[in-house]
Coordinates of C-alpha atoms in Angstrom, one line a residue:
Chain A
X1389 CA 1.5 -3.8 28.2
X1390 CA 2.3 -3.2 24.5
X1391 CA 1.8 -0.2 23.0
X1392 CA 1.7 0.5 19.0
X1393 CA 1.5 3.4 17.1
X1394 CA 1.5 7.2 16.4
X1395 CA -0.4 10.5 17.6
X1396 CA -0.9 11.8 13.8
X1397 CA -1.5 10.6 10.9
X1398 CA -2.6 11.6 7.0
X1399 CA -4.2 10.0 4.3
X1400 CA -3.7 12.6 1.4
X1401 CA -5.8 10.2 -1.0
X1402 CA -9.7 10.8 -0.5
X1403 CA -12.6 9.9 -2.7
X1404 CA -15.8 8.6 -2.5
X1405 CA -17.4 7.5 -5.7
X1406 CA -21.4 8.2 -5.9
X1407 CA -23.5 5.6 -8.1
X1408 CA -22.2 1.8 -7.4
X1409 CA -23.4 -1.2 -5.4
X1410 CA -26.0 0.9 -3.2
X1411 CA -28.3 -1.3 -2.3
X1412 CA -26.0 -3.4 0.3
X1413 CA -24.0 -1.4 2.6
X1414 CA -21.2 -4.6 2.1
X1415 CA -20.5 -3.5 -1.3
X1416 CA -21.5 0.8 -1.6
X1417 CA -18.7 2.1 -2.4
X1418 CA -16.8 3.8 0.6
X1419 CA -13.9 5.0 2.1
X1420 CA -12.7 3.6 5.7
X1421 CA -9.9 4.6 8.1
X1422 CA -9.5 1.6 10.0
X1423 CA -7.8 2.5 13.6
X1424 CA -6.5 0.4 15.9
X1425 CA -5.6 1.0 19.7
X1426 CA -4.1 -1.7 21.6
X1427 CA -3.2 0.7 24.5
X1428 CA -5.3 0.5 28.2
X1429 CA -6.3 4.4 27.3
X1430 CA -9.2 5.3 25.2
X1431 CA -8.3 7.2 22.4
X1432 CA -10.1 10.5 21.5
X1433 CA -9.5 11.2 17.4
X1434 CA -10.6 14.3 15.9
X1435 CA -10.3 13.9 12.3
X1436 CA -9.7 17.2 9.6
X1437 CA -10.9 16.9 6.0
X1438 CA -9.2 19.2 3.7
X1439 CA -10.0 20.0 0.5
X1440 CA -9.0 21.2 -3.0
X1441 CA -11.1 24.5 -3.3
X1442 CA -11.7 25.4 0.4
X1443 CA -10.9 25.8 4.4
X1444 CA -11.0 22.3 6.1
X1445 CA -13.7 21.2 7.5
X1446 CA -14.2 19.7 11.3
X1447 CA -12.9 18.2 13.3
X1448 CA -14.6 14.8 13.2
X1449 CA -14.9 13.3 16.8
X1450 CA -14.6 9.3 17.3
X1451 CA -13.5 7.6 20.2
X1452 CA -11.6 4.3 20.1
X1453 CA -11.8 2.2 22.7
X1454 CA -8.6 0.7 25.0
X1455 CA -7.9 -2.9 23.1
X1456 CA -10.4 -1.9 20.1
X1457 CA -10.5 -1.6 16.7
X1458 CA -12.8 0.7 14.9
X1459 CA -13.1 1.1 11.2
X1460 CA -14.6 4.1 10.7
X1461 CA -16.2 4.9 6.9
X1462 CA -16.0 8.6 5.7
X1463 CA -19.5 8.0 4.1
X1464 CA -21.2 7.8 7.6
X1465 CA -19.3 10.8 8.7
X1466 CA -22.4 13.4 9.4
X1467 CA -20.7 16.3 12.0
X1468 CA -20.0 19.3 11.5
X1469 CA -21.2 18.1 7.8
X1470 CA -21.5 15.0 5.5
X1471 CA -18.2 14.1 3.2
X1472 CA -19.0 15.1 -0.6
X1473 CA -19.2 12.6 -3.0
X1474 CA -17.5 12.7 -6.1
X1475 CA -15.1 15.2 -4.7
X1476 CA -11.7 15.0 -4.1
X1477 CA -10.2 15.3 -0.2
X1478 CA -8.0 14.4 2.3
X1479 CA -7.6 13.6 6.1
X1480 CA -5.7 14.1 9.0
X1481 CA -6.6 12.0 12.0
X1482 CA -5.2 13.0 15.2
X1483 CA -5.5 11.1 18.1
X1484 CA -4.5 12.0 21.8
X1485 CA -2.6 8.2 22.2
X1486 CA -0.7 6.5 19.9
X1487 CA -2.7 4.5 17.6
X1488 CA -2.4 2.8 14.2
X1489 CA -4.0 3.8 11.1
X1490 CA -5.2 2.1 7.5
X1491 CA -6.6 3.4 4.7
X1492 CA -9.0 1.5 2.7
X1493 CA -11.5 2.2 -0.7
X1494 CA -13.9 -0.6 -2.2
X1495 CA -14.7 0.7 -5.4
X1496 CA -18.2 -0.7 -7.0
X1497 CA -19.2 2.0 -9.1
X1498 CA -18.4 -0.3 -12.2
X1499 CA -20.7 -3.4 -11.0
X1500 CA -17.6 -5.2 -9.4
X1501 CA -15.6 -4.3 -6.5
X1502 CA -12.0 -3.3 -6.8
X1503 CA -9.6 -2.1 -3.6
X1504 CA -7.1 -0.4 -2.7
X1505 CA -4.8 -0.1 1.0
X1506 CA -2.1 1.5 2.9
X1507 CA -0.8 2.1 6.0
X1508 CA -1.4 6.2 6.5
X1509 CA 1.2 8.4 6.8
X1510 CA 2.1 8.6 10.6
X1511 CA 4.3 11.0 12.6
X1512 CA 5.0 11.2 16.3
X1513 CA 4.2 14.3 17.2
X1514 CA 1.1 15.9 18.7
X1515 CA -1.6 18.6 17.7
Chain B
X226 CA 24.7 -12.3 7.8
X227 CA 22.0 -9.6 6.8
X228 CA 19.0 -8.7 8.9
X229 CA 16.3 -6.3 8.4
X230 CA 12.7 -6.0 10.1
X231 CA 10.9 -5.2 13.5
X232 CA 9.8 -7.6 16.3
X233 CA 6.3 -5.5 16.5
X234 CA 3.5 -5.3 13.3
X235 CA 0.5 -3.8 13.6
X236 CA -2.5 -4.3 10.3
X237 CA -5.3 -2.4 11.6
X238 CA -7.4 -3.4 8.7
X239 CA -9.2 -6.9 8.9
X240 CA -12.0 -8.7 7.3
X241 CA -12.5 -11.7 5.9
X242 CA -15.4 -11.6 3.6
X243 CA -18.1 -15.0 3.0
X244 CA -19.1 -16.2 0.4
X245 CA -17.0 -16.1 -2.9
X246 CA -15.2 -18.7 -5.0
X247 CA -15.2 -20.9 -2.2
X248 CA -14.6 -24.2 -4.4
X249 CA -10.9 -23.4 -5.0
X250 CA -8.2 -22.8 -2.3
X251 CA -6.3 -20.4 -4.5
X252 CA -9.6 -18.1 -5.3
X253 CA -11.2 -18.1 -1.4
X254 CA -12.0 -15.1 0.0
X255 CA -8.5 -14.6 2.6
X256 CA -6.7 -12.3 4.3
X257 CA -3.2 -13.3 4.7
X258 CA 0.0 -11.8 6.9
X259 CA 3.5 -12.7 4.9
X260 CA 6.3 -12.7 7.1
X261 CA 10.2 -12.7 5.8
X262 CA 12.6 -13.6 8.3
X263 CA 16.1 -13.6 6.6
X264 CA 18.0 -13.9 9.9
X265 CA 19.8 -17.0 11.4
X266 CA 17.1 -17.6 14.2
X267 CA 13.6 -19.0 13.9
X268 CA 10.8 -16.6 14.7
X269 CA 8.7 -17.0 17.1
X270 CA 5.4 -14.7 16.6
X271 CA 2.3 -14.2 18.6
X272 CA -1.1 -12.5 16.7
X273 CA -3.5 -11.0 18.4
X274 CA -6.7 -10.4 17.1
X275 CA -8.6 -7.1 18.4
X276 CA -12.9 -6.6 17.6
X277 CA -14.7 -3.6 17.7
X278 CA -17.1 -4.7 20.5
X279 CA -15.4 -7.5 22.7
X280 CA -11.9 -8.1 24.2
X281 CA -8.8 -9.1 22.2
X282 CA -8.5 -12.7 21.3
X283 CA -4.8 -14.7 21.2
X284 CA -2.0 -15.2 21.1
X285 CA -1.9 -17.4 18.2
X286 CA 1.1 -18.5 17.8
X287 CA 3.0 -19.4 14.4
X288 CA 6.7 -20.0 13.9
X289 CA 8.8 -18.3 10.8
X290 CA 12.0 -20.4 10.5
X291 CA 15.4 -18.9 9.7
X292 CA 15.6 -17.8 6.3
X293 CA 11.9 -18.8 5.3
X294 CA 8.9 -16.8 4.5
X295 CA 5.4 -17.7 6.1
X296 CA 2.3 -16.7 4.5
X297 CA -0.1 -17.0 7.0
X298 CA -3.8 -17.1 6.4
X299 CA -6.1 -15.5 9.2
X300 CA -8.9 -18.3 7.7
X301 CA -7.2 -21.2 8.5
X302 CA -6.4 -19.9 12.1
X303 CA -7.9 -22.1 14.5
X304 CA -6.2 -22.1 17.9
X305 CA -7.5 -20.2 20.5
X306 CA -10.9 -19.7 18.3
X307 CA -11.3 -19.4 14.6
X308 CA -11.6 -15.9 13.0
X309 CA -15.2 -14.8 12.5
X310 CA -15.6 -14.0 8.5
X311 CA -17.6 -11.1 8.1
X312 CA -16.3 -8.8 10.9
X313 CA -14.2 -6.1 11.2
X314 CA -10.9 -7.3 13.4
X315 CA -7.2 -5.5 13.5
X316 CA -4.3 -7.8 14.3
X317 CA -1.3 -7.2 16.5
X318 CA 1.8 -9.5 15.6
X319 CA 5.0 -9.5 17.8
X320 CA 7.9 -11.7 17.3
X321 CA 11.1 -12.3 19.1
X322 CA 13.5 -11.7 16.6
X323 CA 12.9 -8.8 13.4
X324 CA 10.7 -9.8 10.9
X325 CA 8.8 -8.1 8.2
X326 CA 4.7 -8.1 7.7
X327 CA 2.8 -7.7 4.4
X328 CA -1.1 -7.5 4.7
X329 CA -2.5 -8.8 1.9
X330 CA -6.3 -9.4 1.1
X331 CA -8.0 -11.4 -2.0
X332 CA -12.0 -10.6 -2.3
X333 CA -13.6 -12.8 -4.9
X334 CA -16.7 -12.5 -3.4
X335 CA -18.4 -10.8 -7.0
X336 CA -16.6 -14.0 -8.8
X337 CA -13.5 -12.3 -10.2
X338 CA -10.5 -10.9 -7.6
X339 CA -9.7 -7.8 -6.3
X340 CA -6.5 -7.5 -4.4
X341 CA -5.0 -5.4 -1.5
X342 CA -2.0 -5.3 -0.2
X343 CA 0.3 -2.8 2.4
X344 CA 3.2 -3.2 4.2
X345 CA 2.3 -3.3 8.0
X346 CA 3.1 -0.8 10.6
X347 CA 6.4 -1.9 12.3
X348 CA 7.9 -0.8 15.5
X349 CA 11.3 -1.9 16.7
X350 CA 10.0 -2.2 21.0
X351 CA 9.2 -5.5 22.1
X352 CA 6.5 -7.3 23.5
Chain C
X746 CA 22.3 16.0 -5.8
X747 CA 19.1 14.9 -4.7
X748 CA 19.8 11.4 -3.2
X749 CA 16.7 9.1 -1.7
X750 CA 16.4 6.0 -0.6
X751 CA 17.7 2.9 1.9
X752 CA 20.1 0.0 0.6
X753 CA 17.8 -2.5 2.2
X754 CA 14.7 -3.5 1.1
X755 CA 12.3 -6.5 2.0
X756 CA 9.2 -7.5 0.2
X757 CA 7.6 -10.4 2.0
X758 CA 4.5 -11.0 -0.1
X759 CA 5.4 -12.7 -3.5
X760 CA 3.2 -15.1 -6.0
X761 CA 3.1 -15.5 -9.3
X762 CA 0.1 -17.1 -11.2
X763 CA 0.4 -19.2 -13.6
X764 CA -2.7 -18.7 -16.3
X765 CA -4.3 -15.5 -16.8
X766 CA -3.9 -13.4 -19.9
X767 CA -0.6 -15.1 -21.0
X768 CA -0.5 -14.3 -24.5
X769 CA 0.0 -10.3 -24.0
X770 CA 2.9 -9.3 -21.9
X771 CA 1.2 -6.6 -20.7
X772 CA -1.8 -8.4 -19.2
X773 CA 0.1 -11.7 -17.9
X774 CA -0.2 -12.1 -14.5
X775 CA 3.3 -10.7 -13.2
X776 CA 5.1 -9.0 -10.0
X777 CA 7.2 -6.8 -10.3
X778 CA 10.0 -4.3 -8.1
X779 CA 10.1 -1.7 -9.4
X780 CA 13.6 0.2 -8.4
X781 CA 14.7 3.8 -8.4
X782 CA 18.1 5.4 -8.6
X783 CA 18.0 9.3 -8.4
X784 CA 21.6 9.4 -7.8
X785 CA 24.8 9.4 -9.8
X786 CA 26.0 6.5 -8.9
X787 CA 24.9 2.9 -10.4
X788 CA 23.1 1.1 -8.5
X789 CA 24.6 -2.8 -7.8
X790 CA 21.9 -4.7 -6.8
X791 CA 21.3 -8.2 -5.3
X792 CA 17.9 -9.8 -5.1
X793 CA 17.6 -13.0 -2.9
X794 CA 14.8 -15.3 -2.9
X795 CA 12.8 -16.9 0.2
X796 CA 10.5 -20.0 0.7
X797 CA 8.8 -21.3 3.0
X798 CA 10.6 -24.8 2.5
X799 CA 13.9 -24.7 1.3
X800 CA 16.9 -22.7 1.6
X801 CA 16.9 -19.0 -0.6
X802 CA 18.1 -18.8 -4.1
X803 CA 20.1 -15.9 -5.0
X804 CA 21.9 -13.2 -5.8
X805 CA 20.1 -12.8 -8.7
X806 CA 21.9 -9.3 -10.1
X807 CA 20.5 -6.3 -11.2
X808 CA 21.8 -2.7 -12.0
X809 CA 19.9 0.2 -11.9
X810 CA 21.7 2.9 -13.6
X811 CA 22.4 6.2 -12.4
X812 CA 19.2 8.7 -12.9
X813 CA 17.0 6.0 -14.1
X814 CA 13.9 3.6 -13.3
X815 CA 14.1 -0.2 -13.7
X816 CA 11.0 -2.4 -13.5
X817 CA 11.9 -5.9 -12.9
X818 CA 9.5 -8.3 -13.8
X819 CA 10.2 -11.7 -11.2
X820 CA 8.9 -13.5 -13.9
X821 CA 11.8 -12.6 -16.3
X822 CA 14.2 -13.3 -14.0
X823 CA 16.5 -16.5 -14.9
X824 CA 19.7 -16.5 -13.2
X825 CA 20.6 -19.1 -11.1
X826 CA 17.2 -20.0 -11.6
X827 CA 13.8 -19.2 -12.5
X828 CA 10.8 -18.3 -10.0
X829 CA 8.4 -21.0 -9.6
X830 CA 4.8 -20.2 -10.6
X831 CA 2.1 -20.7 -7.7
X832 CA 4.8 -20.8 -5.0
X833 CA 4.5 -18.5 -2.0
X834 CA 8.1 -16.6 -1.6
X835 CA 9.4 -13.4 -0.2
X836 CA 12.4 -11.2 -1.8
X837 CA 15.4 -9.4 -0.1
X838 CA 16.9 -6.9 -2.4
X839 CA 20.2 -5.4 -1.2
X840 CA 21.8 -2.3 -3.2
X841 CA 25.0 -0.5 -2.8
X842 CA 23.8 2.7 -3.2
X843 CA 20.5 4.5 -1.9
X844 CA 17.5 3.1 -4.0
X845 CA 13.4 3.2 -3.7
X846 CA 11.2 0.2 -4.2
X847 CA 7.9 -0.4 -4.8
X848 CA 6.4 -3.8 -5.1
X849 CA 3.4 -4.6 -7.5
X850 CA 1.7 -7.5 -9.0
X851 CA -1.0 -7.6 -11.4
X852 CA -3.2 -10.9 -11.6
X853 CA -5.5 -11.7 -14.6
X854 CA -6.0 -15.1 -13.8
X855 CA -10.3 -14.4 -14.2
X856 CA -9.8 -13.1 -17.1
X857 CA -9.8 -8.8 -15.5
X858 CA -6.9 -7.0 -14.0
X859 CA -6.4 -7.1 -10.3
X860 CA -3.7 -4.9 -8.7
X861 CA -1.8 -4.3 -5.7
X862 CA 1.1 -2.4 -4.6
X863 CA 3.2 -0.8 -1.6
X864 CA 6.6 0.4 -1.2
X865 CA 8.8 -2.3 0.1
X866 CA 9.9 -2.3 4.0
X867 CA 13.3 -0.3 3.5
X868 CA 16.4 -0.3 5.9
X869 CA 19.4 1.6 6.0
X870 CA 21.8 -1.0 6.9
X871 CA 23.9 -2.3 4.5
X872 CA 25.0 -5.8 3.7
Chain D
X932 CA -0.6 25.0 14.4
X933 CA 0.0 20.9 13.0
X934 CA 2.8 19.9 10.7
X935 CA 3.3 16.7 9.4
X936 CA 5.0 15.5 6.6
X937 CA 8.4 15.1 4.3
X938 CA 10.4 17.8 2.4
X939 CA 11.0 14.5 -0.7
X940 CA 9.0 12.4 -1.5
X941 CA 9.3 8.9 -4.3
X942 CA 7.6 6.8 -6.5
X943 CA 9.2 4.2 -8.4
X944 CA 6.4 2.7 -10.3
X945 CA 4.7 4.4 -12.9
X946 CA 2.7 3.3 -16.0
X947 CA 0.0 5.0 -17.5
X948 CA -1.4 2.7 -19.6
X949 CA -3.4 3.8 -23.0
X950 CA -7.0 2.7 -23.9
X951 CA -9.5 2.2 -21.4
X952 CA -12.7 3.8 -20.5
X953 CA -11.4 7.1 -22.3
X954 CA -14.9 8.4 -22.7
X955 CA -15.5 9.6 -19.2
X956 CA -12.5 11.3 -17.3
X957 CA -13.4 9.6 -14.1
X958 CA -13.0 6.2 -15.3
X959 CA -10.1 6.7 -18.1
X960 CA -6.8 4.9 -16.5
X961 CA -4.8 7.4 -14.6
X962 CA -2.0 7.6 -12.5
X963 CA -2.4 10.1 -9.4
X964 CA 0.2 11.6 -6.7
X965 CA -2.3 13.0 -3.8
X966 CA -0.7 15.6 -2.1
X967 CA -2.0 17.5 1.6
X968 CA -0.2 20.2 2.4
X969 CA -1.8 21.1 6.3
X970 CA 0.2 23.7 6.9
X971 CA 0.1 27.5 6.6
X972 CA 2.4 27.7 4.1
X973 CA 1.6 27.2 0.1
X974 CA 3.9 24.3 -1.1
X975 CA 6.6 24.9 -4.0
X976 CA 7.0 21.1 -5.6
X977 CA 8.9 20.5 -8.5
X978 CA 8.3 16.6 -9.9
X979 CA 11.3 15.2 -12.1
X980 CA 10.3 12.1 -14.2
X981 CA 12.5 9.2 -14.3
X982 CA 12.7 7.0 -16.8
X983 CA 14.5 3.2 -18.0
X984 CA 16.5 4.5 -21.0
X985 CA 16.8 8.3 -20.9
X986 CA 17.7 11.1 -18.9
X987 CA 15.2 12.9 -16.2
X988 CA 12.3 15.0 -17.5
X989 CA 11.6 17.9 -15.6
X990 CA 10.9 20.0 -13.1
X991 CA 7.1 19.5 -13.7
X992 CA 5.9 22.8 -10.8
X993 CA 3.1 22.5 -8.9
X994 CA 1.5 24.5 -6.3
X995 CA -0.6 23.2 -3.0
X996 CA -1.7 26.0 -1.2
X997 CA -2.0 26.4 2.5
X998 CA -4.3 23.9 4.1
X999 CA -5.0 22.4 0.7
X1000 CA -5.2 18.8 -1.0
X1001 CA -4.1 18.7 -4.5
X1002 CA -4.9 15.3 -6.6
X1003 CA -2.6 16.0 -9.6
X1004 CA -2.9 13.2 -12.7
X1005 CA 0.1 12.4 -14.4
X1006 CA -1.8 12.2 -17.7
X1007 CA -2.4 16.0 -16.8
X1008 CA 1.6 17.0 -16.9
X1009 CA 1.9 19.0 -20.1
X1010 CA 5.2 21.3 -19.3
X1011 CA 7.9 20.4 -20.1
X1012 CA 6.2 17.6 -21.9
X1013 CA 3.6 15.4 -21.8
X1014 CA 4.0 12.0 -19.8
X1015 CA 4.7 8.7 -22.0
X1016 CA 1.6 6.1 -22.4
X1017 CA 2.6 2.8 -22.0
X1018 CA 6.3 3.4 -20.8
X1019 CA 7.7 2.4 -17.3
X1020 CA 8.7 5.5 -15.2
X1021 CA 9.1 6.7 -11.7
X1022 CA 8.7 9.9 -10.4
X1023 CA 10.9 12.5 -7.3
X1024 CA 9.0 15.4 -5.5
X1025 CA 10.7 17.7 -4.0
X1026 CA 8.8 20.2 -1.9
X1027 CA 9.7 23.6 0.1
X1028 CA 7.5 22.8 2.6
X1029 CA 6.7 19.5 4.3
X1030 CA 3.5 17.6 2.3
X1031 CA 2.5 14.1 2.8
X1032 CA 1.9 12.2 -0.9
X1033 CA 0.2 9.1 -1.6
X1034 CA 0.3 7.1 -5.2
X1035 CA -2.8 5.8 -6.2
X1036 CA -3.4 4.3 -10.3
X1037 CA -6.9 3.5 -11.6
X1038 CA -6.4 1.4 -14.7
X1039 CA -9.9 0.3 -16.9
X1040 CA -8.0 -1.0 -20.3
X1041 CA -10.3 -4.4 -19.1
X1042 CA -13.5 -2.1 -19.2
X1043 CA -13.4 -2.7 -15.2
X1044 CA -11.7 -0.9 -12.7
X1045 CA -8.8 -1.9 -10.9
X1046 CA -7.0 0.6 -8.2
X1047 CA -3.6 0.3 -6.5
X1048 CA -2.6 2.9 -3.7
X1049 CA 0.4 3.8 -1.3
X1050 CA 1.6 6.4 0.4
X1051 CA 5.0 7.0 -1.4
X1052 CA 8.2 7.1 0.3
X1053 CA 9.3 10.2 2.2
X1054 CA 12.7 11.3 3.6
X1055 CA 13.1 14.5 5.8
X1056 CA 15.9 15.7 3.5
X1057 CA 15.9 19.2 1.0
X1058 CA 17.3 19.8 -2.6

């Protein structure tokens, strides 16, 4: 079978907005890593936030599932704690089979939605 | 001649959003893979589609002639099944000779556009 | 010297809207490649056009001088011919030295800005 | 302990545009290199500014500590002068340690928000 992808990966730009579209979860501003495993292994990812002021903070546990995508918003991220608004961070997701990672924002703090994307920044080696 | 590319992409962010300027082609709500392929050899590409909570679906199959580019819309894929809008997929696209991906996404579903666009995540393997 | 960069680049994702806010050149819909040279060297670059129903057009020619930054609007570009408006093509830009390139468009066809951008797929081969 | 990153890092497109939302430094246009520096040493990086008709400007120094994130605005640079509005640049970081950097631009001159974002492009090798 196919396999895609890379054990670690960063995403250096982090920032969720407060205020915004908050009254439907389609359009509240957020931040998403979307991750995609097309191997037959599940993959355990343990995400690290770091920050501008402090230690990092985590890990972050999620599992994606063999053949599965999961797309995985910072905001609902509540263990060990819940991701600061209005603050800058960054990420580093490390996962224990190669998968594929994308970083997305939907900005609605002004009353409209504005985006951005990338492919995160992904290396083969492991943790 | 020149060729550049990878025969595998991977875009693990996908969603096509309802709703929006539906009356006009050009301002729909899409998400679209553009693939170059600048060698002397049509491409012959297979996407598969992966979900969050059921098994893959695919291949779809589109072909990029030599020296064209194909900008393929996810909402006008029909064959096996159409895309479901308002659900969060990943796509897997492998093609027999090097191409190059581009994810791009239009959102117009607040009546004016917001844009994303990457680069996919190319391996050289094969299928 | 610092030198960075690939001699190969692909951008497979290119439009140009006509409309928008055409009577201020900084607001006009446009894409644009935006090229870096770091090294001492001037860069001698060839820009190829793709479609997705008739055979490329190109080289257009470019030079990036040594130590500098050159934006190229596609809508500027004239020679052998210019680039349709509302047509879906791809671009193949070829260098002779090590160069960077980063692909955005900005759309103001509803009358706001929309942006996108990525750095182009780059290869080291040469042509 | 992890590692991940690149010693140099590029961004060919730059453009702080003037006006805006200036009123409120969270909305005012801005042009941002996101840096994460995960390992355990601080990071040395010297930024050189590129430009279309002039020689380089720089080094602008900046400091990521160890297991840090540092969101540095352009509009921010002061020494050895302050960044151009309205002018086309592109920018080269060079760090002594390996970082990860991602681009990002927030531009309001419409009185809405538009964002683009990339990770920049990286190459293993030193100054």
């Amino acid at each position: 079978m196919q396999t895609i992808g890379r054990t670690v990966w960063a995403i250096p730009e982090g920032y969720i907005p407060s205020g915004g579209l908050d009254d439907d979860r389609r359009y509240v501003s957020h931040e998403t890593a979307c991750m995609l495993n097309v191997g037959e292994t599940d993959a355990h990812v343990r995400i690290t936030l770091y920050f501008s002021d402090r230690e990092p903070v985590g890990p972050y546990r999620v599992t994606v599932p063999a053949r599965r995508t999961r797309h995985v918003r910072f905001n609902d991220l509540e263990q060990p704690e819940r991701v600061p608004r209005d603050t800058d961070y960054a990420s580093l997701i490390e996962s224990d089979v190669p998968i594929v990672v994308q970083h997305t924002r939907l900005d609605s703090r002004l009353a409209e939605l504005s985006l951005l994307s990338t492919i995160a920044y992904g290396e083969a080696g492991g943790s």
